[in-house]
GROMACS .gro file of N, CA and C in nm:
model
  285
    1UNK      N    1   2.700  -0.585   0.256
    1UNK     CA    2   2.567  -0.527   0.252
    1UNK      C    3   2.496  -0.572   0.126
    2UNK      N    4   2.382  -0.627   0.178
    2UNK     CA    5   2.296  -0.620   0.025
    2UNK      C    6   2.243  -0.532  -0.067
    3UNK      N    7   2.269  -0.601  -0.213
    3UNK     CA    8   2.241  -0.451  -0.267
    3UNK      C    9   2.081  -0.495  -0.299
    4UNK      N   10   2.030  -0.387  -0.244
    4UNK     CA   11   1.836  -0.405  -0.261
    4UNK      C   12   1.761  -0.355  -0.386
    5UNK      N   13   1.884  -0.301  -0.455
    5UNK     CA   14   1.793  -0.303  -0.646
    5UNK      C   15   1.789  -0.453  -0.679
    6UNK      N   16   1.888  -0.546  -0.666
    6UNK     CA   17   1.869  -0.655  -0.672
    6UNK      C   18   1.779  -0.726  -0.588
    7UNK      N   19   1.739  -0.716  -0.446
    7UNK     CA   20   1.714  -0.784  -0.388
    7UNK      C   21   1.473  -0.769  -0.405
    8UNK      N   22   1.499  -0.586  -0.443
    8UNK     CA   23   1.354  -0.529  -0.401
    8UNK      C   24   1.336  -0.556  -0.575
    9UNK      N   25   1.374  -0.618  -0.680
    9UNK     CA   26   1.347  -0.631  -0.809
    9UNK      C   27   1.247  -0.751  -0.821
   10UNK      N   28   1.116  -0.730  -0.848
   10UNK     CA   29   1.010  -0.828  -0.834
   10UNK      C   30   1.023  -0.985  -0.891
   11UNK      N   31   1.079  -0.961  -0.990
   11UNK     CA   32   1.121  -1.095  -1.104
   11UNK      C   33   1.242  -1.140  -1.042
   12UNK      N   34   1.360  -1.074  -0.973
   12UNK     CA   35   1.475  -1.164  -0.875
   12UNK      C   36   1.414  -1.220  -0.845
   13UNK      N   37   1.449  -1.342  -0.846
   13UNK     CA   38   1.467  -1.501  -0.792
   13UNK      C   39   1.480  -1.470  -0.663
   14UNK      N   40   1.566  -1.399  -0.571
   14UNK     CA   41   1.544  -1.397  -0.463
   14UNK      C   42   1.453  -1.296  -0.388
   15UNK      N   43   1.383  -1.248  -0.450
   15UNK     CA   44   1.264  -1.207  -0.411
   15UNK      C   45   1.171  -1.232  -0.372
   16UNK      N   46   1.188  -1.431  -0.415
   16UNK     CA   47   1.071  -1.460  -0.370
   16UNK      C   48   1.075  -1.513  -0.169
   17UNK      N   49   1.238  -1.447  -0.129
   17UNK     CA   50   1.199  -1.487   0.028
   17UNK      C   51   1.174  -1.387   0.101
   18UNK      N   52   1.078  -1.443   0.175
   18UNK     CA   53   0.946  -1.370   0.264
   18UNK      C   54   0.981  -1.218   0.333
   19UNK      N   55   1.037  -1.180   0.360
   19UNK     CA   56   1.083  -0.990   0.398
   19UNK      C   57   1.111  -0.944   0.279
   20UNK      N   58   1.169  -0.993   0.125
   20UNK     CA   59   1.198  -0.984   0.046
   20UNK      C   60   1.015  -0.954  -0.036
   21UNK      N   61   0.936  -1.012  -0.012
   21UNK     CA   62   0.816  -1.022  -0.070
   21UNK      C   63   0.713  -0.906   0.003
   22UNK      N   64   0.721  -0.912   0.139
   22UNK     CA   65   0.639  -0.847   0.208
   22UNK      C   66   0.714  -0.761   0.180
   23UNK      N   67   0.800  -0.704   0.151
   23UNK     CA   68   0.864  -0.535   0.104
   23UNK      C   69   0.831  -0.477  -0.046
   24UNK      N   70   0.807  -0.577  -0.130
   24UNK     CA   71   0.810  -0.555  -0.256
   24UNK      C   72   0.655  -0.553  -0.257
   25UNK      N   73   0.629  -0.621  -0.141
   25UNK     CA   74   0.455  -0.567  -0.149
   25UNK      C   75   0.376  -0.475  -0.116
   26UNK      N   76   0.487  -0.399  -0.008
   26UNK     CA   77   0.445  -0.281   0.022
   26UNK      C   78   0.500  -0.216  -0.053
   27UNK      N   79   0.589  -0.206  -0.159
   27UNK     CA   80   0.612  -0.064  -0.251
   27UNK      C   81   0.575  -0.072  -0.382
   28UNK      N   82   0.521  -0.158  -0.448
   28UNK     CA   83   0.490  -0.203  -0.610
   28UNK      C   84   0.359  -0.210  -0.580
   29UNK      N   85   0.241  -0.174  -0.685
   29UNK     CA   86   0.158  -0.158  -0.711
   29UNK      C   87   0.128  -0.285  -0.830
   30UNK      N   88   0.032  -0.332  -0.837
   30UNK     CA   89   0.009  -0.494  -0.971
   30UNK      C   90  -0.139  -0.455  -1.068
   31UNK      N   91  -0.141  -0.500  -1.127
   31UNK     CA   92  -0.255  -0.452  -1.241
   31UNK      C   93  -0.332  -0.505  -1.109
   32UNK      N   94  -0.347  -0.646  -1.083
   32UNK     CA   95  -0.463  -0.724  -1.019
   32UNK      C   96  -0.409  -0.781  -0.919
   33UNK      N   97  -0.495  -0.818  -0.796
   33UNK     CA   98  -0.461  -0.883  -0.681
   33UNK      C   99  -0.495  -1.014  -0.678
   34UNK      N  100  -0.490  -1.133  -0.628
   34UNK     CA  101  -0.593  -1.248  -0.600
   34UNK      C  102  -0.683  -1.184  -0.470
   35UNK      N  103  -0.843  -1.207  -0.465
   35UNK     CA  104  -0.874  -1.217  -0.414
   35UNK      C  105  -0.925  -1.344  -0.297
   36UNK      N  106  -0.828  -1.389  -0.226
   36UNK     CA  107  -0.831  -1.515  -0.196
   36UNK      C  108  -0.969  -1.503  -0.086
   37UNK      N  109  -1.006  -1.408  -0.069
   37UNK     CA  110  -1.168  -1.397   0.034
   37UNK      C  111  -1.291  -1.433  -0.061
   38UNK      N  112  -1.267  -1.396  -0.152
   38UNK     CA  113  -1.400  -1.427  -0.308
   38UNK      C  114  -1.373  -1.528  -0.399
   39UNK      N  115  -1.288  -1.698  -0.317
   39UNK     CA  116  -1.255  -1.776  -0.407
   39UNK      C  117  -1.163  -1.744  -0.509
   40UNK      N  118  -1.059  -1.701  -0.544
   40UNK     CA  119  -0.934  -1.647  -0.596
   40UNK      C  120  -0.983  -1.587  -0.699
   41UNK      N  121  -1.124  -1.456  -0.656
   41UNK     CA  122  -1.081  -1.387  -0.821
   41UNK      C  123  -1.002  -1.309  -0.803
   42UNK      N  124  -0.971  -1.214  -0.926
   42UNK     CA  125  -0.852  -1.134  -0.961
   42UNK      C  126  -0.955  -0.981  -0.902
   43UNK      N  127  -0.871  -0.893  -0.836
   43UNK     CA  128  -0.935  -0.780  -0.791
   43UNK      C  129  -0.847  -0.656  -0.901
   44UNK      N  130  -0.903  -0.612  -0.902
   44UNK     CA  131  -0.857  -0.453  -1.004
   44UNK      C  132  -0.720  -0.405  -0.889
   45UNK      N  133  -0.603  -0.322  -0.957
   45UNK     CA  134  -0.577  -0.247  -0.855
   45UNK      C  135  -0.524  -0.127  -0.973
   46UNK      N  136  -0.440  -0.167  -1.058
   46UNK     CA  137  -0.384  -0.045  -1.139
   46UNK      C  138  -0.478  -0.098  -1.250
   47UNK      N  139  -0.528  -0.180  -1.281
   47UNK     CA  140  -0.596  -0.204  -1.415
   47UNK      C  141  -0.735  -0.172  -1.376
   48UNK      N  142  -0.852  -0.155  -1.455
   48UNK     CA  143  -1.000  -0.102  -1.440
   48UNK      C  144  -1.064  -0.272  -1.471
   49UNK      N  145  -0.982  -0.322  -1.525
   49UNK     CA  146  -1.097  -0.465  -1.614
   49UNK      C  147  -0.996  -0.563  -1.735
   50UNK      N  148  -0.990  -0.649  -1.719
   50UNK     CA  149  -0.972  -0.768  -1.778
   50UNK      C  150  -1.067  -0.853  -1.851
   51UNK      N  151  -1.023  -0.845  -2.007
   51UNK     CA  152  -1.085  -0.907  -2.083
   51UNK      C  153  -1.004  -0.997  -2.195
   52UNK      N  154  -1.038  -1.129  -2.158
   52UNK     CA  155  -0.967  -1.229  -2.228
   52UNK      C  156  -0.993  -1.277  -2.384
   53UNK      N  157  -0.908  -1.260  -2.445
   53UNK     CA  158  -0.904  -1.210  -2.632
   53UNK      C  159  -0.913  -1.385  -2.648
   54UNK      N  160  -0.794  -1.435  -2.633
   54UNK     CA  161  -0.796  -1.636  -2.635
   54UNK      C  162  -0.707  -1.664  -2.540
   55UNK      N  163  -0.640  -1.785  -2.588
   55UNK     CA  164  -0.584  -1.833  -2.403
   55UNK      C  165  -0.459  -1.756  -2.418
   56UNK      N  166  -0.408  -1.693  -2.470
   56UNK     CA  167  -0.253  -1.638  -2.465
   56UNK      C  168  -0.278  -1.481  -2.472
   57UNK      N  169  -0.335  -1.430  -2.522
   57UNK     CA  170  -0.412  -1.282  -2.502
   57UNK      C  171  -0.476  -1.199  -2.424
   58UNK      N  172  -0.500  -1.119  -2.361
   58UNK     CA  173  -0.575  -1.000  -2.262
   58UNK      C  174  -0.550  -0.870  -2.318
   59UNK      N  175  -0.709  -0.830  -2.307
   59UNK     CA  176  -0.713  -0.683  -2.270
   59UNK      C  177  -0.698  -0.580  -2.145
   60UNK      N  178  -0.624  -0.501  -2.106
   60UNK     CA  179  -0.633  -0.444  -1.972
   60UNK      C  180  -0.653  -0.275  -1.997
   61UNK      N  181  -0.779  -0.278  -1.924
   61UNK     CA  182  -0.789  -0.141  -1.937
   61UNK      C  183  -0.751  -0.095  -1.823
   62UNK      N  184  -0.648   0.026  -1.828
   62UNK     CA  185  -0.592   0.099  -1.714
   62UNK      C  186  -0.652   0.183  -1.669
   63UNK      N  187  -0.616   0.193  -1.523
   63UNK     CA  188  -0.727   0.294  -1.409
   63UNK      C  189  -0.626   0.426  -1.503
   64UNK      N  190  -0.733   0.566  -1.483
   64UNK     CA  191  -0.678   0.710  -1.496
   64UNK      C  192  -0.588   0.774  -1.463
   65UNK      N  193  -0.499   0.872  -1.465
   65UNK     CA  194  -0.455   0.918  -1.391
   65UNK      C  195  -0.374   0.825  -1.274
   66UNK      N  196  -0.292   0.723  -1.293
   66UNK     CA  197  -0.225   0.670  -1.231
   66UNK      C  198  -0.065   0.751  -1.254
   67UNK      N  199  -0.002   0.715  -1.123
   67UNK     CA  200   0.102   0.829  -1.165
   67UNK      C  201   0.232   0.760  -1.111
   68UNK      N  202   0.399   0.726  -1.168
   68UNK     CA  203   0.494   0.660  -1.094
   68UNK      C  204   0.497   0.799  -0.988
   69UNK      N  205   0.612   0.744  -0.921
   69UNK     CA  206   0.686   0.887  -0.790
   69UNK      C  207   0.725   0.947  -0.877
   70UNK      N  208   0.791   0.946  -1.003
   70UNK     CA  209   0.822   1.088  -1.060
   70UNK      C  210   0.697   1.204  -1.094
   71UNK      N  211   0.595   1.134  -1.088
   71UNK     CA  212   0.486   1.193  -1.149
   71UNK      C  213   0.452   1.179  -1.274
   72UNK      N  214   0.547   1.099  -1.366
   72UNK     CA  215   0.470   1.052  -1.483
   72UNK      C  216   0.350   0.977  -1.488
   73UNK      N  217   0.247   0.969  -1.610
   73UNK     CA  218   0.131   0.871  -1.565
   73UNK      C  219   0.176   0.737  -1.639
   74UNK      N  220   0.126   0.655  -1.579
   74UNK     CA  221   0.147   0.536  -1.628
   74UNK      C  222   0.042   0.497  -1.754
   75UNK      N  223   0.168   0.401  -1.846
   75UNK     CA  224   0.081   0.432  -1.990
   75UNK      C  225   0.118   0.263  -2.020
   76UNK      N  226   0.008   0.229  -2.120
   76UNK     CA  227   0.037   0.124  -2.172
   76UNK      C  228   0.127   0.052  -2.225
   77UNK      N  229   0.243   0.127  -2.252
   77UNK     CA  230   0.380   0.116  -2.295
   77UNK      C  231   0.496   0.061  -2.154
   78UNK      N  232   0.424   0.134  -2.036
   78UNK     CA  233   0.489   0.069  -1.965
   78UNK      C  234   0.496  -0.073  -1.907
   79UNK      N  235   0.334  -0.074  -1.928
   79UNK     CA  236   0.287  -0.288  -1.890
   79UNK      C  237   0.350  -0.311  -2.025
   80UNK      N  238   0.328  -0.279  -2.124
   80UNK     CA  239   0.394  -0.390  -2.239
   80UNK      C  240   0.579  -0.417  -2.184
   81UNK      N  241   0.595  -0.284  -2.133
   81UNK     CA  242   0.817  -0.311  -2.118
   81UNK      C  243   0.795  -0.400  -2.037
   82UNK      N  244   0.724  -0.392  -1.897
   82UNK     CA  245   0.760  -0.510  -1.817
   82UNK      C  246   0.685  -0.656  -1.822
   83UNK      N  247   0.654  -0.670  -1.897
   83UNK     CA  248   0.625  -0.820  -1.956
   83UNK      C  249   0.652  -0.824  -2.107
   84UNK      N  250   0.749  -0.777  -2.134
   84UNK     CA  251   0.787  -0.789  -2.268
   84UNK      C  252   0.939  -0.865  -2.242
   85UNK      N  253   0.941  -0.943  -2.397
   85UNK     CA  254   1.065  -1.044  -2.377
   85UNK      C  255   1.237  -1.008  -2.330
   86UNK      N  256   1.268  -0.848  -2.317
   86UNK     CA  257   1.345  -0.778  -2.311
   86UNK      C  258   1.353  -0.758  -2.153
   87UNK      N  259   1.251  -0.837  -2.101
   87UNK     CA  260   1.243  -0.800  -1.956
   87UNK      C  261   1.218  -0.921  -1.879
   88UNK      N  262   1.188  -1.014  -1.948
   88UNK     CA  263   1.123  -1.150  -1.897
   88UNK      C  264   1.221  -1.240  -1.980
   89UNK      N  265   1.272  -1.280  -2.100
   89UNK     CA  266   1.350  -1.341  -2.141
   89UNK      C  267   1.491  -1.335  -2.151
   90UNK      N  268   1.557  -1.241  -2.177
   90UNK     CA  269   1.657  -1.200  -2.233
   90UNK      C  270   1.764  -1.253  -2.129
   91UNK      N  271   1.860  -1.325  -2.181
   91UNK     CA  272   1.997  -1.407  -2.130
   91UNK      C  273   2.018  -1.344  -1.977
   92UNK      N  274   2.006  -1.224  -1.981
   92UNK     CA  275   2.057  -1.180  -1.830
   92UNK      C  276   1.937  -1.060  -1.758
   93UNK      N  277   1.827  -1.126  -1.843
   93UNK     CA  278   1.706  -1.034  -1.726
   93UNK      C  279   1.650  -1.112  -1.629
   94UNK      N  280   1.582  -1.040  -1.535
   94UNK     CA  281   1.566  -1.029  -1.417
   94UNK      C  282   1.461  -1.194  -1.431
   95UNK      N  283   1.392  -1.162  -1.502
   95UNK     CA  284   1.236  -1.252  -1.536
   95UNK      C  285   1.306  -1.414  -1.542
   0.00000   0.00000   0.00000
């Protein structure tokens, strides 16, 4: 049996095959979408607005009252963990 913390983990490598994607797309929420109908801009979904500081920098202002299933709200601390190097670099993370 597969184990699906590995499999439904967005940054797994094998995530990126297709039931694997369309699942992780129906349960994860993304700051921004592509809007591929409006020429690929970026659409809001958990973020309010994007503003670019220089080429390696952004500002993201977060929608209100966003909340995980536990009911905590989601805070800026949490976009920094998951794109932070502890999550994206590190010898045996996911990223």
């Amino acid at each position: 049996m597969q184990d699906l913390r590995v499999e439904l983990d967005p940054l797994h490598p094998r995530a990126t095959a297709l039931v694997s994607f369309r699942v992780t797309e129906s349960i994860y929420d993304k700051l921004f979408a592509i809007d591929y109908q409006r020429g690929g801009q970026l659409r809001p979904m958990l973020a309010e607005s994007i503003e670019t500081l220089d080429s390696t920098r952004y500002r993201v202002s977060l929608r209100k009252e966003v909340r995980f299933h536990d009911g905590q709200e989601l805070t800026a601390e949490d976009v920094v963990f998951t794109f932070g190097p502890e999550r994206m670099l590190a010898k045996d993370s996911p990223g």
